[in-house]
Amino acid sequence: MKILIINSGSSSIKYQLMEMPSQQIRCTGIVERIGYSDTIFKYRTDFVELLETEPIKNHKVGLQKIADYLLNPKKGVIKDSKEIKIVAHRVVHGGNTFSRTARITSEVKNKIQQLCALAPLHNPANLEGILMAEHIFSSAKQVAVFDTAFHQTISTKAKKYAIPNEFFEKGIQVYGFHGISHDYVSKKAIAFLKQSESKIITLHLGNGCSVTAVQNGQSIDHSMGFTPSNGLIMGTRSGDVDHGLIFYLVNSLGYSLEDVNTLLLKKSGMLGLTGHGDLRDIQREAEKGNKDCQLAMQMNAYRIKKYIGSYVAAMNGLDALVFTAGIGENSNVLRAMVCEGMEYMGIRLDKSKNRNKSDGVWEINTSDSSVKILVIPTNEELEIARQAHALLNGSHN
Ligand code: ADP
C-alpha cells in the first residue's frame, strides 16, 4: 500500500512516498521557500534526483507540482493518483482533543482549525496541506498524526502551571512537542533494552531541541510547554528564561511584544550567543578558540544536564539516555560534554565508541555503565506512515 507523507510547514512541504508495511521509500523531497521567487524544489527516487529553483507562490502550487512529478511518465513512481491509498499529515498541535492519530473528517478539520490559536505558525500550514491533498488525491484516505499526542500521558501535576485554576480550564498547560520523534526513538530504545519496565530520557537535539522522560513507554514529562519555546537552548530560541525579563524589555527598554517574540524565538539561542545558528559552525569556531562559541557549547550542555538530573529524579532512576536528531546523531562533541561528570548517576560514556559513527541503534556507553547511552536516528516520516497504516488496518495501539 502506498502512503504519501506530508509535513507542511509555514514555507515548506516535506514529502515522502512509502510502501507499507514494507517501509520501502519510493520517493522523497522537499519544497522550500514557498512564496519566494527562488523556491527550491527537491525530488528524489531510486532513478532520478533533481533540484529546481523557480517561483512557487503557495502550498497549492507546491503540492500540485509534487503530484505532477509523482505521476510523470519518465520521472514518476505512480501511474494514477488512485494508487496512493493514504495521505498522512503531520499536524503540530492536537491540543487536548487528540491523544492519538485520527482519520480526517470535517469535524477533525474544524478542531485543527480551532487549535490554530495555540500554534499560529504551524497548524494553519498543516490544515492547508490537508485541504490541498484532499483536492489533489481525492480518492485517498487522509490521516492526521499529531506531534502533541505522545505527551497526552503527562500527569496533571507535571503539565499544570501554578497560575489560577481557571487558566487550566481554558487549556493553558504543558502540551509538549516533537512527540512523533520522541515516540519513535523511545520505542526503538525499549526494543533494544528488552526489559518489561523501562526509564528512558530521549534528547531530540535539532534546530528545535527538547527532552522527554519516558517511563514504561509513556511520556511523563517534557521540556517544551504551552508552546515550543521553552526548555533547552535551541538554534535560535532561548529556551527557559525568567518571564520577568519580558516585562523588563517592554516596560524599561521600550520593546514591543512583537519585538520580544522575535528576539526570544528567532534571534536567541545559539544564534544570539555566537552569531551562528548551525552547530557545525559553532564547533569549528570553538575549536579555533572563539570564547563565545566555547561558552555557548558549555551553556547548551549544562542546560541538558539539568533536565537529565530532574527527569532522573522524577522517574527515580534511568535505564537509557537517547540522543537523536541532527545534533544528537552527529555531534560527538556535544554528547561528550553532556555525559561528562554524570558517573555518579551511572552514566559512563565510551569516548572511542562515541567518536566512531555506527548504524541503527548505536550504543556508546562503557561496559560498566549502568545506564545505556544510545544514539538512535529519528525517522518521523516512518512513524507517521506506521501510525496511519495501523489506524486504517485496525492495529492502532
Ligand atoms: P530540524 O529540527 O530542522 O529537523 P535537524 O534535526 O536536521 O533539524 O538538525 C539540524 C541541526 O543539526 C543543525 O543546526 C546542525 O547544527 C546540526 N548538525 C547536523 N550535522 C551536524 C554535525 N555533523 N555536527 C554537528 N551538528 C550537526
Short mmCIF file of C-alpha atoms and ligand atoms in Angstrom, two decimals:
data_model
loop_
_atom_site.label_atom_id
_atom_site.label_comp_id
_atom_site.label_asym_id
_atom_site.label_seq_id
_atom_site.Cartn_x
_atom_site.Cartn_y
_atom_site.Cartn_z
CA MET A 1 0.00 0.00 0.00
CA LYS A 2 1.36 3.43 -0.97
CA ILE A 3 1.26 6.16 1.68
CA LEU A 4 2.14 9.76 0.91
CA ILE A 5 3.51 11.51 4.00
CA ILE A 6 3.13 15.28 4.03
CA ASN A 7 4.82 17.60 6.51
CA SER A 8 3.53 21.03 5.58
CA GLY A 9 5.31 23.93 7.33
CA SER A 10 4.82 27.68 7.10
CA SER A 11 7.05 27.99 4.00
CA SER A 12 7.88 24.39 3.10
CA ILE A 13 6.39 21.00 2.27
CA LYS A 14 8.43 17.87 3.08
CA TYR A 15 7.09 14.73 1.43
CA GLN A 16 7.79 11.03 1.13
CA LEU A 17 6.04 8.22 -0.70
CA MET A 18 6.38 4.97 1.21
CA GLU A 19 5.18 1.41 0.64
CA MET A 20 3.68 -0.08 3.78
CA PRO A 21 4.16 -2.41 5.51
CA SER A 22 7.48 -2.99 3.66
CA GLN A 23 8.66 0.59 4.55
CA GLN A 24 10.22 0.90 1.10
CA ILE A 25 10.73 4.57 0.19
CA ARG A 26 9.68 5.23 -3.42
CA CYS A 27 10.22 8.98 -3.43
CA THR A 28 11.33 11.74 -1.08
CA GLY A 29 11.73 15.50 -1.34
CA ILE A 30 11.02 19.00 -0.12
CA VAL A 31 9.65 22.27 -1.45
CA GLU A 32 11.40 25.08 0.44
CA ARG A 33 10.91 28.86 0.46
CA ILE A 34 7.32 28.70 -0.81
CA GLY A 35 6.08 32.22 -1.60
CA TYR A 36 9.54 33.46 -2.64
CA SER A 37 10.90 33.96 -6.15
CA ASP A 38 13.56 31.29 -5.57
CA THR A 39 11.53 28.35 -4.24
CA ILE A 40 13.68 25.20 -4.11
CA PHE A 41 12.03 22.00 -5.31
CA LYS A 42 13.83 18.73 -4.50
CA TYR A 43 12.66 15.35 -5.75
CA ARG A 44 14.47 12.02 -5.41
CA THR A 45 13.63 8.44 -6.40
CA ASP A 46 15.81 5.38 -6.99
CA PHE A 47 16.45 6.57 -10.53
CA VAL A 48 16.02 10.39 -10.53
CA GLU A 49 17.47 13.14 -8.36
CA LEU A 50 16.68 16.73 -9.19
CA LEU A 51 16.73 20.20 -7.71
CA GLU A 52 14.90 23.07 -9.39
CA THR A 53 14.73 26.72 -8.38
CA GLU A 54 11.68 28.62 -9.59
CA PRO A 55 8.93 30.72 -8.01
CA ILE A 56 6.21 28.62 -6.31
CA LYS A 57 3.68 31.07 -4.98
CA ASN A 58 1.75 28.94 -2.48
CA HIS A 59 1.29 25.46 -0.97
CA LYS A 60 -1.38 24.56 -3.52
CA VAL A 61 1.05 25.07 -6.40
CA GLY A 62 3.78 23.24 -4.46
CA LEU A 63 1.64 20.18 -3.78
CA GLN A 64 0.37 20.14 -7.35
CA LYS A 65 3.98 20.12 -8.58
CA ILE A 66 4.78 17.20 -6.26
CA ALA A 67 1.75 15.33 -7.66
CA ASP A 68 2.77 16.12 -11.25
CA TYR A 69 6.25 14.68 -10.67
CA LEU A 70 4.92 11.58 -8.91
CA LEU A 71 2.74 10.96 -11.99
CA ASN A 72 5.31 11.98 -14.62
CA PRO A 73 5.70 9.18 -17.24
CA LYS A 74 9.53 9.36 -17.15
CA LYS A 75 10.40 10.60 -13.66
CA GLY A 76 7.34 9.49 -11.70
CA VAL A 77 6.74 6.48 -9.46
CA ILE A 78 2.95 6.08 -9.93
CA LYS A 79 0.72 5.87 -12.98
CA ASP A 80 -2.52 7.02 -11.38
CA SER A 81 -3.16 9.22 -8.31
CA LYS A 82 -5.57 6.50 -7.09
CA GLU A 83 -2.52 4.32 -6.33
CA ILE A 84 -1.97 6.49 -3.24
CA LYS A 85 -4.28 4.92 -0.66
CA ILE A 86 -3.44 7.14 2.33
CA VAL A 87 -2.14 10.67 2.68
CA ALA A 88 -0.72 11.01 6.22
CA HIS A 89 -0.23 14.54 7.53
CA ARG A 90 1.98 15.68 10.37
CA VAL A 91 -0.08 18.12 12.46
CA VAL A 92 1.83 20.02 15.12
CA HIS A 93 -0.90 20.83 17.66
CA GLY A 94 -3.64 18.44 18.66
CA GLY A 95 -4.36 20.20 21.99
CA ASN A 96 -6.27 18.03 24.44
CA THR A 97 -8.57 16.88 21.67
CA PHE A 98 -6.26 14.36 20.01
CA SER A 99 -4.39 11.79 22.05
CA ARG A 100 -3.87 9.56 19.01
CA THR A 101 -3.76 9.52 15.23
CA ALA A 102 -7.09 10.40 13.60
CA ARG A 103 -8.83 9.80 10.28
CA ILE A 104 -9.54 13.28 8.88
CA THR A 105 -13.22 14.26 8.80
CA SER A 106 -14.92 17.68 8.68
CA GLU A 107 -15.07 17.60 12.48
CA VAL A 108 -11.32 16.86 12.75
CA LYS A 109 -10.55 19.73 10.35
CA ASN A 110 -12.71 22.08 12.44
CA LYS A 111 -10.82 21.10 15.57
CA ILE A 112 -7.41 21.56 13.88
CA GLN A 113 -8.68 24.99 12.79
CA GLN A 114 -9.73 25.86 16.37
CA LEU A 115 -6.24 24.85 17.57
CA CYS A 116 -4.59 27.37 15.20
CA ALA A 117 -4.68 29.88 18.07
CA LEU A 118 -2.31 27.60 20.04
CA ALA A 119 0.09 27.03 17.12
CA PRO A 120 -0.28 30.02 14.81
CA LEU A 121 2.90 29.26 12.83
CA HIS A 122 2.19 25.57 12.27
CA ASN A 123 -1.45 24.47 12.35
CA PRO A 124 -2.66 26.81 9.55
CA ALA A 125 0.02 25.38 7.22
CA ASN A 126 -0.83 21.83 8.28
CA LEU A 127 -4.51 22.48 7.57
CA GLU A 128 -3.73 23.97 4.20
CA GLY A 129 -1.74 20.85 3.32
CA ILE A 130 -4.74 18.69 4.27
CA LEU A 131 -7.17 20.74 2.15
CA MET A 132 -4.86 20.62 -0.86
CA ALA A 133 -4.21 16.90 -0.52
CA GLU A 134 -7.96 16.20 -0.27
CA HIS A 135 -8.39 18.06 -3.52
CA ILE A 136 -5.47 16.51 -5.44
CA PHE A 137 -5.60 12.96 -4.00
CA SER A 138 -9.37 12.82 -3.65
CA SER A 139 -9.63 9.04 -3.59
CA ALA A 140 -7.05 8.61 -0.77
CA LYS A 141 -7.92 8.41 2.92
CA GLN A 142 -6.50 11.37 4.81
CA VAL A 143 -4.97 10.86 8.27
CA ALA A 144 -3.56 13.32 10.84
CA VAL A 145 -0.65 12.35 13.11
CA PHE A 146 -0.15 14.85 15.94
CA ASP A 147 3.14 16.00 17.45
CA THR A 148 1.47 16.63 20.81
CA ALA A 149 -0.34 13.26 21.07
CA PHE A 150 2.56 11.31 22.62
CA HIS A 151 2.62 13.76 25.55
CA GLN A 152 -1.06 13.35 26.46
CA THR A 153 0.04 10.85 29.13
CA ILE A 154 1.83 13.58 31.16
CA SER A 155 0.09 13.76 34.56
CA THR A 156 -1.69 16.90 35.78
CA LYS A 157 0.97 17.59 38.41
CA ALA A 158 3.56 17.88 35.64
CA LYS A 159 1.51 19.63 32.99
CA LYS A 160 -0.35 22.24 35.04
CA TYR A 161 1.18 25.69 35.51
CA ALA A 162 0.98 27.22 39.01
CA ILE A 163 -1.34 30.01 37.91
CA PRO A 164 -5.04 30.32 38.89
CA ASN A 165 -7.06 27.19 38.07
CA GLU A 166 -9.36 28.95 35.63
CA PHE A 167 -6.47 29.13 33.12
CA PHE A 168 -6.01 25.35 33.17
CA GLU A 169 -9.73 25.06 32.38
CA LYS A 170 -9.04 27.32 29.39
CA GLY A 171 -6.40 24.91 28.08
CA ILE A 172 -3.29 26.72 29.34
CA GLN A 173 -0.92 23.85 30.23
CA VAL A 174 2.13 21.94 29.02
CA TYR A 175 1.35 20.21 25.72
CA GLY A 176 4.80 19.11 24.59
CA PHE A 177 6.18 18.82 21.04
CA HIS A 178 8.44 16.65 18.83
CA GLY A 179 6.19 13.82 20.05
CA ILE A 180 6.44 11.77 16.85
CA SER A 181 10.24 11.71 17.20
CA HIS A 182 10.28 11.00 20.97
CA ASP A 183 7.72 8.23 20.42
CA TYR A 184 9.77 6.66 17.59
CA VAL A 185 13.18 6.66 19.32
CA SER A 186 11.81 5.62 22.73
CA LYS A 187 10.14 2.57 21.13
CA LYS A 188 13.48 1.69 19.49
CA ALA A 189 15.25 2.06 22.86
CA ILE A 190 12.66 -0.13 24.61
CA ALA A 191 13.14 -2.83 21.97
CA PHE A 192 16.92 -2.56 22.48
CA LEU A 193 16.69 -2.80 26.28
CA LYS A 194 14.40 -5.86 26.18
CA GLN A 195 13.03 -5.05 29.67
CA SER A 196 9.39 -5.23 30.75
CA GLU A 197 9.76 -1.90 32.58
CA SER A 198 11.94 0.99 31.50
CA LYS A 199 13.02 4.51 32.40
CA ILE A 200 14.33 6.44 29.40
CA ILE A 201 15.30 10.03 28.66
CA THR A 202 15.10 11.00 24.98
CA LEU A 203 17.03 14.06 23.80
CA HIS A 204 15.80 15.42 20.45
CA LEU A 205 18.53 17.91 19.51
CA GLY A 206 17.97 19.53 16.11
CA ASN A 207 17.18 23.13 15.21
CA GLY A 208 14.44 22.79 17.81
CA CYS A 209 15.54 20.88 20.91
CA SER A 210 13.52 19.06 23.56
CA VAL A 211 13.84 16.33 26.16
CA THR A 212 11.26 13.79 27.32
CA ALA A 213 11.10 11.46 30.31
CA VAL A 214 9.58 8.20 29.06
CA GLN A 215 8.55 5.69 31.71
CA ASN A 216 7.29 2.29 30.55
CA GLY A 217 6.72 3.70 27.07
CA GLN A 218 4.73 6.74 28.19
CA SER A 219 5.79 10.38 28.18
CA ILE A 220 5.67 11.54 31.81
CA ASP A 221 7.41 14.91 31.46
CA HIS A 222 8.80 17.11 28.72
CA SER A 223 10.85 20.30 28.40
CA MET A 224 8.69 22.26 25.96
CA GLY A 225 5.45 23.60 27.32
CA PHE A 226 2.40 25.50 26.18
CA THR A 227 4.41 26.47 23.09
CA PRO A 228 7.63 25.04 21.60
CA SER A 229 9.64 27.93 23.04
CA ASN A 230 10.88 26.82 26.45
CA GLY A 231 13.27 24.23 27.80
CA LEU A 232 16.63 23.63 26.14
CA ILE A 233 18.81 26.18 24.33
CA MET A 234 17.98 25.83 20.60
CA GLY A 235 19.32 27.12 17.28
CA THR A 236 17.51 30.45 17.52
CA ARG A 237 15.24 30.03 20.58
CA SER A 238 16.34 30.91 24.11
CA GLY A 239 14.54 28.07 25.87
CA ASP A 240 13.91 28.72 29.59
CA VAL A 241 14.08 32.36 30.66
CA ASP A 242 12.64 34.20 33.65
CA HIS A 243 9.37 35.60 32.28
CA GLY A 244 10.09 38.77 34.27
CA LEU A 245 12.56 39.72 31.57
CA ILE A 246 9.69 40.10 29.08
CA PHE A 247 8.18 42.83 31.29
CA TYR A 248 11.56 44.49 31.71
CA LEU A 249 12.16 44.50 27.94
CA VAL A 250 8.71 46.03 27.35
CA ASN A 251 8.40 48.43 30.29
CA SER A 252 12.01 49.59 30.70
CA LEU A 253 13.73 49.03 27.36
CA GLY A 254 10.83 50.00 25.10
CA TYR A 255 10.43 46.72 23.18
CA SER A 256 7.08 45.91 21.61
CA LEU A 257 5.61 42.48 22.34
CA GLU A 258 6.25 41.55 18.71
CA ASP A 259 9.92 42.54 19.13
CA VAL A 260 10.21 40.41 22.27
CA ASN A 261 8.67 37.46 20.47
CA THR A 262 11.12 37.82 17.58
CA LEU A 263 14.04 38.28 19.99
CA LEU A 264 13.32 35.14 22.02
CA LEU A 265 12.29 32.85 19.16
CA LYS A 266 14.38 33.96 16.19
CA LYS A 267 17.42 35.88 17.48
CA SER A 268 18.34 34.00 20.65
CA GLY A 269 19.66 30.54 21.47
CA MET A 270 22.95 29.55 19.83
CA LEU A 271 22.49 32.25 17.17
CA GLY A 272 22.15 35.02 19.76
CA LEU A 273 25.11 33.74 21.76
CA THR A 274 27.52 33.20 18.86
CA GLY A 275 26.21 34.75 15.64
CA HIS A 276 25.81 31.20 14.20
CA GLY A 277 22.65 29.07 14.20
CA ASP A 278 24.31 25.90 12.92
CA LEU A 279 26.21 23.85 15.50
CA ARG A 280 28.80 22.75 12.93
CA ASP A 281 29.96 26.37 12.56
CA ILE A 282 29.94 26.89 16.33
CA GLN A 283 32.01 23.74 16.97
CA ARG A 284 34.53 24.77 14.34
CA GLU A 285 34.88 28.26 15.82
CA ALA A 286 35.08 26.88 19.38
CA GLU A 287 37.94 24.59 18.32
CA LYS A 288 39.76 27.64 16.91
CA GLY A 289 39.46 29.32 20.32
CA ASN A 290 36.36 31.51 19.91
CA LYS A 291 35.30 32.18 23.53
CA ASP A 292 31.62 32.96 22.74
CA CYS A 293 31.30 29.66 20.88
CA GLN A 294 33.04 27.72 23.65
CA LEU A 295 30.76 29.24 26.29
CA ALA A 296 27.60 28.66 24.21
CA MET A 297 28.50 24.96 23.87
CA GLN A 298 29.04 24.74 27.63
CA MET A 299 25.73 26.52 28.36
CA ASN A 300 23.92 24.20 25.95
CA ALA A 301 25.33 21.04 27.55
CA TYR A 302 24.76 22.39 31.07
CA ARG A 303 21.06 23.04 30.38
CA ILE A 304 20.66 19.50 29.03
CA LYS A 305 22.38 18.05 32.11
CA LYS A 306 20.00 19.90 34.41
CA TYR A 307 16.99 18.41 32.59
CA ILE A 308 18.52 14.93 32.76
CA GLY A 309 19.01 15.37 36.52
CA SER A 310 15.44 16.46 37.08
CA TYR A 311 13.96 13.63 34.98
CA VAL A 312 16.09 11.02 36.75
CA ALA A 313 14.61 12.40 39.98
CA ALA A 314 11.07 12.28 38.50
CA MET A 315 11.47 8.61 37.45
CA ASN A 316 13.64 7.51 40.40
CA GLY A 317 16.26 6.09 38.05
CA LEU A 318 17.37 5.74 34.47
CA ASP A 319 17.94 2.79 32.13
CA ALA A 320 18.82 4.62 28.90
CA LEU A 321 19.75 8.06 27.66
CA VAL A 322 18.94 8.52 23.96
CA PHE A 323 20.44 11.11 21.61
CA THR A 324 18.61 11.88 18.35
CA ALA A 325 18.08 14.47 15.54
CA GLY A 326 20.73 16.48 13.65
CA ILE A 327 22.87 17.44 16.65
CA GLY A 328 22.12 14.38 18.81
CA GLU A 329 23.01 12.00 15.97
CA ASN A 330 26.06 13.87 14.67
CA SER A 331 27.79 15.90 17.36
CA ASN A 332 30.06 13.61 19.36
CA VAL A 333 31.45 16.80 20.94
CA LEU A 334 28.15 17.87 22.50
CA ARG A 335 27.29 14.29 23.51
CA ALA A 336 30.62 14.06 25.36
CA MET A 337 30.03 17.39 27.10
CA VAL A 338 26.53 16.30 28.21
CA CYS A 339 27.74 12.96 29.60
CA GLU A 340 30.78 14.39 31.39
CA GLY A 341 30.60 14.30 35.19
CA MET A 342 27.47 12.12 35.29
CA GLU A 343 29.26 8.98 36.55
CA TYR A 344 27.51 9.26 39.94
CA MET A 345 24.26 8.57 38.06
CA GLY A 346 25.75 5.55 36.31
CA ILE A 347 26.20 7.42 33.01
CA ARG A 348 29.62 6.44 31.61
CA LEU A 349 30.49 7.34 28.04
CA ASP A 350 32.94 5.26 25.98
CA LYS A 351 34.86 8.04 24.22
CA SER A 352 36.01 5.95 21.28
CA LYS A 353 32.55 4.41 20.64
CA ASN A 354 31.16 7.96 20.80
CA ARG A 355 33.53 9.09 18.04
CA ASN A 356 33.12 6.15 15.66
CA LYS A 357 29.81 6.51 13.87
CA SER A 358 27.71 3.39 13.51
CA ASP A 359 24.33 2.45 12.02
CA GLY A 360 20.98 1.70 13.63
CA VAL A 361 20.77 1.81 17.42
CA TRP A 362 24.31 2.71 18.39
CA GLU A 363 25.49 2.04 21.97
CA ILE A 364 28.18 4.46 23.17
CA ASN A 365 28.45 3.67 26.89
CA THR A 366 31.26 1.72 28.58
CA SER A 367 30.60 -1.88 29.59
CA ASP A 368 30.41 -0.89 33.29
CA SER A 369 27.89 1.93 32.70
CA SER A 370 24.61 1.11 34.45
CA VAL A 371 22.82 3.46 32.03
CA LYS A 372 22.82 2.67 28.31
CA ILE A 373 23.76 5.69 26.22
CA LEU A 374 22.23 5.28 22.77
CA VAL A 375 22.35 7.23 19.51
CA ILE A 376 19.17 6.46 17.57
CA PRO A 377 18.48 8.20 14.23
CA THR A 378 14.96 9.60 14.29
CA ASN A 379 12.54 8.85 11.45
CA GLU A 380 9.40 10.92 11.85
CA GLU A 381 8.15 10.01 8.35
CA LEU A 382 8.30 6.30 9.10
CA GLU A 383 6.49 6.81 12.42
CA ILE A 384 3.79 8.85 10.66
CA ALA A 385 3.39 6.14 8.00
CA ARG A 386 3.25 3.38 10.60
CA GLN A 387 0.62 5.14 12.69
CA ALA A 388 -1.53 5.97 9.66
CA HIS A 389 -1.22 2.41 8.33
CA ALA A 390 -2.03 0.93 11.74
CA LEU A 391 -5.08 3.17 12.16
CA LEU A 392 -6.60 2.14 8.85
CA ASN A 393 -5.68 -1.51 9.23
CA GLY A 394 -7.18 -1.87 12.68
CA SER A 395 -3.96 -2.43 14.64
CA HIS A 396 -3.58 1.04 16.17
CA ASN A 397 -2.38 0.89 19.76
P1 ADP B 1 15.30 20.18 12.26
O1 ADP B 1 14.91 20.50 13.68
O2 ADP B 1 15.18 21.35 11.35
O3 ADP B 1 14.70 18.90 11.72
P2 ADP B 1 17.80 18.70 12.28
O4 ADP B 1 17.34 17.59 13.16
O5 ADP B 1 18.08 18.39 10.86
O6 ADP B 1 16.85 19.95 12.36
O7 ADP B 1 19.12 19.30 12.94
C1 ADP B 1 19.75 20.40 12.37
C2 ADP B 1 20.97 20.74 13.19
O8 ADP B 1 21.84 19.60 13.27
C3 ADP B 1 21.78 21.85 12.56
O9 ADP B 1 21.60 23.04 13.28
C4 ADP B 1 23.20 21.42 12.73
O10 ADP B 1 23.78 22.29 13.66
C5 ADP B 1 23.17 20.06 13.40
N1 ADP B 1 24.11 19.15 12.75
C6 ADP B 1 23.94 18.44 11.62
N2 ADP B 1 25.06 17.73 11.33
C7 ADP B 1 25.96 18.00 12.30
C8 ADP B 1 27.29 17.58 12.59
N3 ADP B 1 27.95 16.71 11.79
N4 ADP B 1 27.89 18.07 13.69
C9 ADP B 1 27.25 18.93 14.49
N5 ADP B 1 26.00 19.36 14.31
C10 ADP B 1 25.35 18.91 13.22
#
